[in-house]
Amino acid sequence: MADKSAVIFCSASDDIDPIYNQAAREVVRAACLCGYDIVSGGTVKGTMRHVCDEAAACGVKVRGVIPRFMKGLEHPALTECVWTDRMSQRKDGMREGTCLAIALPGGIGTMDELAETYCLAKMRLYPGRVVAFDMDGFYEPFKAQLDLYVRKGMLDAESRALIAFPETLSELKELL
């Protein structure tokens, strides 16, 4: 892997609005141009396919971390495929060695990956930057929940600042 790697959390659904897949390609391209190798869920499903396609087109290393029950769904352009027995191992394997975690719009699995990574950053167990791409206000409810935690004294402002919510690709690029 290069000196730096970014993990991309994203949707496995093939039924989402194509604008999210196009945005994923743009985010991955921007990260690659900033010198990041890419780590993802590594399958041919949903936005993961677009993430792997774009990273491969950019010529960077593409590591996929896939649970064994998804055998046969691995993306053919992976330069490294790591197999896991459990989803929890998958999340750990995806974060391993990365210095940046970007959550694109996605479903409950993406939310799980984002929330766990943010919690680990809060506990100083994930050293990287945590970013939730808030295009079209996708992560507004999560951002509002975190802000409520701060107002109620359940989360300190310093910990709240460990996650960024860029709303545009330009704002996201500034965080790379």
XYZ file of N, CA and C in Angstrom:
528
model
N 0.838 -1.184 0.000
C 0.000 0.000 0.000
C 0.887 1.253 0.000
N 0.328 2.362 -0.419
C 1.056 3.628 -0.418
C 1.257 4.080 1.019
N 1.814 5.259 1.158
C 2.028 5.798 2.495
C 0.716 6.030 3.228
N -0.352 6.197 2.477
C -1.633 6.455 3.128
C -2.753 5.748 2.379
N -3.728 5.306 3.171
C -4.889 4.604 2.627
C -6.151 5.189 3.226
N -7.199 5.185 2.426
C -8.515 5.639 2.874
C -9.493 4.485 2.767
N -10.285 4.295 3.808
C -11.355 3.308 3.749
C -12.631 4.038 3.342
N -13.345 3.434 2.415
C -14.594 4.004 1.920
C -15.737 3.091 2.345
N -16.632 3.610 3.184
C -17.836 2.881 3.584
C -18.962 3.338 2.656
N -19.718 2.387 2.104
C -20.748 2.768 1.139
C -21.805 1.678 0.993
N -22.770 1.961 0.166
C -23.924 1.089 -0.030
C -23.587 -0.177 -0.819
N -24.248 -1.259 -0.442
C -24.156 -2.518 -1.194
C -25.397 -2.716 -2.063
N -26.268 -1.727 -2.080
C -27.516 -1.850 -2.836
C -27.320 -1.461 -4.295
N -27.908 -2.248 -5.177
C -27.899 -1.928 -6.601
C -29.108 -1.069 -6.982
N -29.944 -0.731 -6.014
C -31.194 -0.029 -6.291
C -31.179 1.447 -5.919
N -30.015 2.006 -5.583
C -29.981 3.402 -5.155
C -29.939 4.344 -6.352
N -30.212 5.604 -6.091
C -30.150 6.637 -7.118
C -28.722 6.689 -7.671
N -28.567 6.673 -8.988
C -27.230 6.691 -9.599
C -26.371 7.897 -9.215
N -26.991 8.974 -8.727
C -26.175 10.136 -8.342
C -25.205 9.771 -7.224
N -25.595 8.815 -6.366
C -24.706 8.413 -5.274
C -23.510 7.628 -5.803
N -23.720 6.826 -6.822
C -22.601 6.087 -7.413
C -21.651 7.032 -8.142
N -22.204 8.028 -8.822
C -21.353 9.015 -9.497
C -20.561 9.813 -8.467
N -21.205 10.200 -7.385
C -20.498 10.928 -6.323
C -19.391 10.065 -5.735
N -19.660 8.777 -5.567
C -18.645 7.861 -5.036
C -17.421 7.850 -5.940
N -17.642 7.791 -7.234
C -16.519 7.803 -8.186
C -15.703 9.092 -8.045
N -16.391 10.208 -7.902
C -15.701 11.495 -7.778
C -14.908 11.574 -6.477
N -15.474 11.073 -5.398
C -14.770 11.062 -4.110
C -13.533 10.179 -4.195
N -13.684 8.994 -4.756
C -12.552 8.070 -4.880
C -11.469 8.674 -5.767
N -11.863 9.258 -6.886
C -10.883 9.883 -7.782
C -10.120 10.985 -7.050
N -10.820 11.808 -6.291
C -10.161 12.884 -5.540
C -9.175 12.313 -4.524
N -9.583 11.260 -3.822
C -8.691 10.640 -2.833
C -7.461 10.048 -3.515
N -7.669 9.387 -4.637
C -6.541 8.792 -5.374
C -5.579 9.867 -5.857
N -6.110 10.976 -6.343
C -5.263 12.070 -6.815
C -4.476 12.709 -5.674
N -4.957 12.540 -4.455
C -4.236 13.033 -3.272
C -3.274 11.982 -2.718
N -3.135 10.869 -3.430
C -2.144 9.869 -3.041
C -2.630 8.746 -2.152
N -3.930 8.598 -2.009
C -4.471 7.523 -1.174
C -4.679 6.248 -1.977
N -4.311 5.112 -1.389
C -4.800 3.826 -1.852
C -6.191 3.673 -1.249
N -6.978 2.743 -1.772
C -8.374 2.612 -1.358
C -8.642 1.243 -0.746
N -9.369 1.270 0.370
C -9.849 0.059 1.032
C -11.368 0.139 1.031
N -12.022 -0.983 0.728
C -13.484 -0.989 0.728
C -13.997 -2.380 1.069
N -15.316 -2.506 1.016
C -15.935 -3.809 1.219
C -15.611 -4.787 0.112
N -15.135 -4.281 -1.019
C -14.516 -5.099 -2.049
C -15.388 -5.989 -2.910
N -16.698 -5.772 -2.910
C -17.541 -6.644 -3.725
C -18.029 -5.922 -4.982
N -18.735 -6.666 -5.806
C -19.311 -6.110 -7.031
C -20.730 -5.587 -6.791
N -21.130 -5.474 -5.552
C -22.481 -5.039 -5.199
C -22.532 -3.523 -4.988
N -23.556 -2.914 -5.526
C -23.869 -1.522 -5.251
C -22.730 -0.549 -5.481
N -22.649 0.423 -4.595
C -21.633 1.461 -4.702
C -20.229 0.897 -4.530
N -20.099 -0.222 -3.809
C -18.771 -0.838 -3.660
C -18.152 -1.118 -5.025
N -18.960 -1.562 -5.969
C -18.457 -1.831 -7.317
C -17.884 -0.564 -7.939
N -18.585 0.541 -7.793
C -18.132 1.806 -8.371
C -16.861 2.303 -7.686
N -16.773 2.110 -6.381
C -15.566 2.493 -5.641
C -14.364 1.717 -6.174
N -14.510 0.412 -6.305
C -13.407 -0.429 -6.806
C -13.075 -0.109 -8.257
N -14.103 0.084 -9.087
C -13.876 0.432 -10.494
C -13.043 1.709 -10.606
N -13.438 2.723 -9.865
C -12.763 4.020 -9.971
C -11.346 3.955 -9.420
N -11.167 3.292 -8.290
C -9.820 3.164 -7.719
C -8.901 2.427 -8.686
N -9.402 1.359 -9.288
C -8.601 0.606 -10.261
C -8.267 1.477 -11.471
N -9.238 2.260 -11.936
C -9.002 3.148 -13.079
C -7.949 4.204 -12.754
N -7.861 4.574 -11.490
C -6.863 5.562 -11.059
C -5.484 4.935 -10.865
N -5.423 3.611 -10.885
C -4.140 2.929 -10.787
C -3.575 2.775 -9.392
N -4.417 2.929 -8.372
C -3.932 2.751 -7.001
C -4.214 1.327 -6.531
N -3.654 0.978 -5.397
C -3.941 -0.332 -4.821
C -5.352 -0.314 -4.246
N -6.040 -1.423 -4.427
C -7.428 -1.536 -3.986
C -7.545 -2.787 -3.123
N -7.727 -2.578 -1.821
C -7.878 -3.711 -0.903
C -9.350 -3.878 -0.574
N -9.840 -5.081 -0.747
C -11.208 -5.405 -0.384
C -11.204 -6.336 0.810
N -12.096 -6.088 1.748
C -12.217 -6.930 2.937
C -13.622 -7.519 2.910
N -13.672 -8.842 2.779
C -14.936 -9.502 2.457
C -15.171 -10.690 3.381
N -16.361 -10.788 3.970
C -16.672 -11.982 4.757
C -16.847 -13.195 3.839
N -16.461 -14.338 4.339
C -16.465 -15.563 3.526
C -17.845 -15.901 2.952
N -18.910 -15.517 3.643
C -20.237 -15.849 3.115
C -20.548 -15.086 1.824
N -19.698 -14.122 1.464
C -19.875 -13.378 0.218
C -18.949 -13.887 -0.888
N -18.385 -15.072 -0.693
C -17.489 -15.665 -1.696
C -18.182 -15.648 -3.058
N -17.432 -15.259 -4.066
C -17.978 -15.163 -5.410
C -18.408 -13.758 -5.785
N -18.478 -12.853 -4.801
C -18.879 -11.473 -5.076
C -17.694 -10.510 -5.099
N -16.474 -11.030 -4.924
C -15.305 -10.152 -4.866
C -15.092 -9.446 -6.209
N -14.681 -8.205 -6.125
C -14.450 -7.396 -7.326
C -13.182 -7.878 -8.025
N -13.211 -8.055 -9.348
C -12.042 -8.594 -10.056
C -10.827 -7.667 -10.076
N -11.012 -6.378 -9.802
C -9.892 -5.434 -9.860
C -9.150 -5.284 -8.536
N -9.549 -6.039 -7.512
C -8.857 -5.923 -6.225
C -7.396 -6.315 -6.384
N -6.512 -5.514 -5.800
C -5.097 -5.888 -5.776
C -4.792 -6.721 -4.540
N -5.691 -6.661 -3.561
C -5.579 -7.496 -2.363
C -6.986 -7.808 -1.872
N -7.218 -9.059 -1.557
C -8.509 -9.481 -1.016
C -8.261 -10.141 0.329
N -8.879 -9.601 1.359
C -8.758 -10.137 2.713
C -10.096 -10.775 3.072
N -10.074 -12.053 3.425
C -11.293 -12.781 3.788
C -11.446 -12.799 5.297
N -12.679 -12.619 5.766
C -12.958 -12.653 7.201
C -14.065 -13.662 7.477
N -14.154 -14.059 8.730
C -15.210 -14.977 9.143
C -16.455 -14.240 9.623
N -16.280 -13.015 10.127
C -17.401 -12.270 10.705
C -17.413 -10.827 10.194
N -18.574 -10.225 10.245
C -18.710 -8.828 9.834
C -17.881 -7.915 10.736
N -17.792 -8.228 12.024
C -16.986 -7.395 12.924
C -15.517 -7.426 12.510
N -15.038 -8.569 12.069
C -13.662 -8.662 11.571
C -13.509 -7.849 10.285
N -14.551 -7.841 9.493
C -14.513 -7.071 8.249
C -14.297 -5.595 8.548
N -15.065 -5.057 9.497
C -14.923 -3.640 9.834
C -13.515 -3.341 10.337
N -13.008 -4.201 11.214
C -11.642 -4.015 11.715
C -10.637 -4.066 10.575
N -10.805 -5.034 9.685
C -9.890 -5.193 8.559
C -9.943 -4.035 7.583
N -11.115 -3.461 7.421
C -11.242 -2.315 6.522
C -10.514 -1.100 7.087
N -10.604 -0.895 8.384
C -9.951 0.265 9.005
C -8.441 0.095 9.131
N -7.985 -1.147 9.215
C -6.576 -1.423 9.494
C -5.641 -0.713 8.511
N -4.724 0.056 9.055
C -3.718 0.734 8.246
C -4.194 1.975 7.521
N -5.431 2.390 7.745
C -5.938 3.586 7.066
C -5.770 4.811 7.957
N -5.689 5.956 7.317
C -5.594 7.217 8.056
C -6.785 8.125 7.758
N -7.747 7.595 7.007
C -8.934 8.351 6.637
C -10.084 7.383 6.422
N -11.227 7.693 7.020
C -12.445 6.903 6.823
C -13.515 7.833 6.259
N -14.020 7.484 5.085
C -15.069 8.281 4.445
C -16.318 7.422 4.319
N -17.407 7.895 4.910
C -18.698 7.228 4.746
C -19.477 7.981 3.673
N -19.785 7.286 2.605
C -20.652 7.827 1.567
C -22.095 7.517 1.962
N -23.078 8.123 1.318
C -24.449 7.733 1.609
C -24.629 6.224 1.428
N -25.245 5.597 2.402
C -25.445 4.153 2.368
C -26.509 3.744 3.365
N -26.692 2.455 3.491
C -27.729 1.921 4.360
C -27.253 1.666 5.781
N -27.928 0.744 6.449
C -27.656 0.483 7.860
C -26.244 -0.075 8.069
N -25.735 -0.841 7.106
C -24.366 -1.347 7.227
C -23.353 -0.215 7.203
N -23.574 0.752 6.325
C -22.696 1.923 6.253
C -22.777 2.715 7.548
N -23.995 2.868 8.074
C -24.168 3.599 9.329
C -23.441 2.893 10.466
N -23.512 1.569 10.482
C -22.807 0.777 11.493
C -21.301 1.023 11.399
N -20.765 0.975 10.185
C -19.329 1.188 9.985
C -18.918 2.589 10.419
N -19.728 3.585 10.046
C -19.436 4.968 10.406
C -19.491 5.176 11.915
N -20.569 4.715 12.543
C -20.731 4.926 13.983
C -19.614 4.244 14.767
N -19.274 3.019 14.390
C -18.205 2.320 15.107
C -16.861 3.017 14.916
N -16.582 3.454 13.708
C -15.309 4.132 13.444
C -15.231 5.438 14.216
N -16.327 6.181 14.263
C -16.370 7.418 15.038
C -16.165 7.130 16.524
N -16.825 6.106 17.047
C -16.645 5.737 18.462
C -15.190 5.381 18.750
N -14.571 4.636 17.846
C -13.163 4.269 18.029
C -12.275 5.507 17.992
N -12.582 6.459 17.111
C -11.816 7.708 17.067
C -11.981 8.473 18.378
N -13.200 8.502 18.895
C -13.473 9.185 20.166
C -12.664 8.574 21.305
N -12.492 7.263 21.274
C -11.729 6.572 22.322
C -10.236 6.512 22.000
N -9.839 7.202 20.930
C -8.438 7.240 20.482
C -7.937 5.866 20.036
N -8.850 5.036 19.538
C -8.487 3.710 19.047
C -8.462 3.653 17.521
N -8.935 4.709 16.879
C -8.768 4.864 15.430
C -8.096 6.214 15.230
N -6.868 6.207 14.698
C -6.103 7.449 14.606
C -6.444 8.327 13.406
N -7.283 7.844 12.516
C -7.554 8.583 11.290
C -8.666 9.607 11.413
N -8.810 10.368 10.340
C -9.892 11.347 10.228
C -11.172 10.602 9.850
N -12.302 11.038 10.386
C -13.595 10.418 10.085
C -14.463 11.453 9.367
N -14.975 11.058 8.204
C -15.743 11.967 7.356
C -17.028 11.274 6.908
N -18.143 11.977 7.045
C -19.428 11.496 6.520
C -19.848 12.471 5.420
N -19.866 12.005 4.173
C -20.208 12.871 3.042
C -21.707 13.146 3.069
N -22.045 14.369 3.445
C -23.426 14.778 3.703
C -24.106 15.345 2.456
N -23.855 14.735 1.301
C -24.482 15.243 0.077
C -26.001 15.123 0.182
N -26.673 16.132 -0.286
C -28.142 16.174 -0.232
C -28.678 16.021 1.186
N -27.879 16.401 2.180
C -28.326 16.321 3.574
C -28.464 14.915 4.107
N -27.798 13.963 3.458
C -27.971 12.554 3.807
C -27.677 12.259 5.279
N -26.648 12.883 5.833
C -26.263 12.594 7.222
C -26.760 13.647 8.214
N -27.679 14.514 7.794
C -28.219 15.530 8.703
C -28.822 14.931 9.975
N -29.606 13.846 9.899
C -30.160 13.282 11.140
C -29.069 12.799 12.113
N -28.010 12.198 11.596
C -26.917 11.736 12.457
C -26.182 12.933 13.064
N -25.937 13.943 12.241
C -25.280 15.155 12.732
C -26.130 15.806 13.829
N -27.430 15.876 13.613
C -28.331 16.459 14.610
C -28.310 15.651 15.905
N -28.232 14.332 15.796
C -28.179 13.489 16.992
C -26.900 13.760 17.782
N -25.773 13.869 17.090
C -24.514 14.172 17.776
C -24.584 15.536 18.454
N -25.166 16.516 17.777
C -25.300 17.848 18.365
C -26.214 17.821 19.588
N -27.254 16.996 19.551
C -28.118 16.822 20.716
C -27.326 16.229 21.882
N -26.482 15.238 21.598
C -25.637 14.658 22.651
C -24.776 15.737 23.301
N -24.244 16.650 22.501
C -23.415 17.729 23.048
C -24.267 18.628 23.935
N -25.443 19.035 23.454
C -26.318 19.913 24.241
C -26.749 19.266 25.551
N -26.923 17.962 25.556
C -27.369 17.249 26.756
C -26.203 16.813 27.647
N -24.976 17.136 27.247
C -23.817 16.794 28.061
C -23.350 15.354 27.926
N -23.822 14.650 26.920
C -23.441 13.246 26.735
C -22.262 13.075 25.789
N -21.840 14.169 25.171
C -20.697 14.162 24.260
C -20.040 15.527 24.370
N -18.726 15.543 24.545
C -18.042 16.832 24.639
C -17.777 17.387 23.238
N -17.632 18.697 23.168
C -17.447 19.368 21.879
C -16.177 18.897 21.173
N -15.127 18.608 21.927
C -13.880 18.125 21.318
C -14.111 16.794 20.603
N -14.857 15.912 21.229
C -15.161 14.623 20.595
C -16.092 14.806 19.401
N -17.027 15.727 19.503
C -17.945 15.999 18.388
C -17.168 16.440 17.157
N -16.077 17.168 17.380
C -15.275 17.700 16.277
C -14.445 16.628 15.570
N -14.459 15.402 16.065
C -13.680 14.326 15.444
C -14.308 13.798 14.156
N -15.520 14.224 13.866
C -16.182 13.797 12.633
C -16.587 15.034 11.838
N -16.294 14.991 10.542
C -16.635 16.106 9.657
C -17.776 15.686 8.737
N -18.606 16.658 8.377
C -19.760 16.411 7.516
C -19.733 17.341 6.298
N -18.789 17.171 5.387
C -18.779 18.025 4.198
C -20.033 17.783 3.357
N -20.569 18.870 2.807
C -21.802 18.773 2.026
C -21.547 18.741 0.528
N -20.363 19.157 0.111
C -20.031 19.186 -1.313
C -18.710 18.462 -1.541
N -18.474 18.103 -2.789
C -17.212 17.462 -3.137
C -16.046 18.404 -2.859
N -16.228 19.689 -3.117
C -15.165 20.667 -2.846
C -14.811 20.693 -1.367
N -15.824 20.691 -0.509
C -15.570 20.671 0.935
C -14.870 19.383 1.345
N -15.276 18.269 0.758
C -14.652 16.988 1.082
C -13.186 16.983 0.647
N -12.909 17.507 -0.541
C -11.530 17.544 -1.046
C -10.606 18.299 -0.093
N -11.126 19.332 0.556
C -10.318 20.103 1.501
C -9.888 19.266 2.700
N -10.583 18.177 2.968
C -10.272 17.319 4.114
C -9.293 16.203 3.766
N -8.964 16.045 2.490
C -8.089 14.950 2.065
C -6.625 15.244 2.354
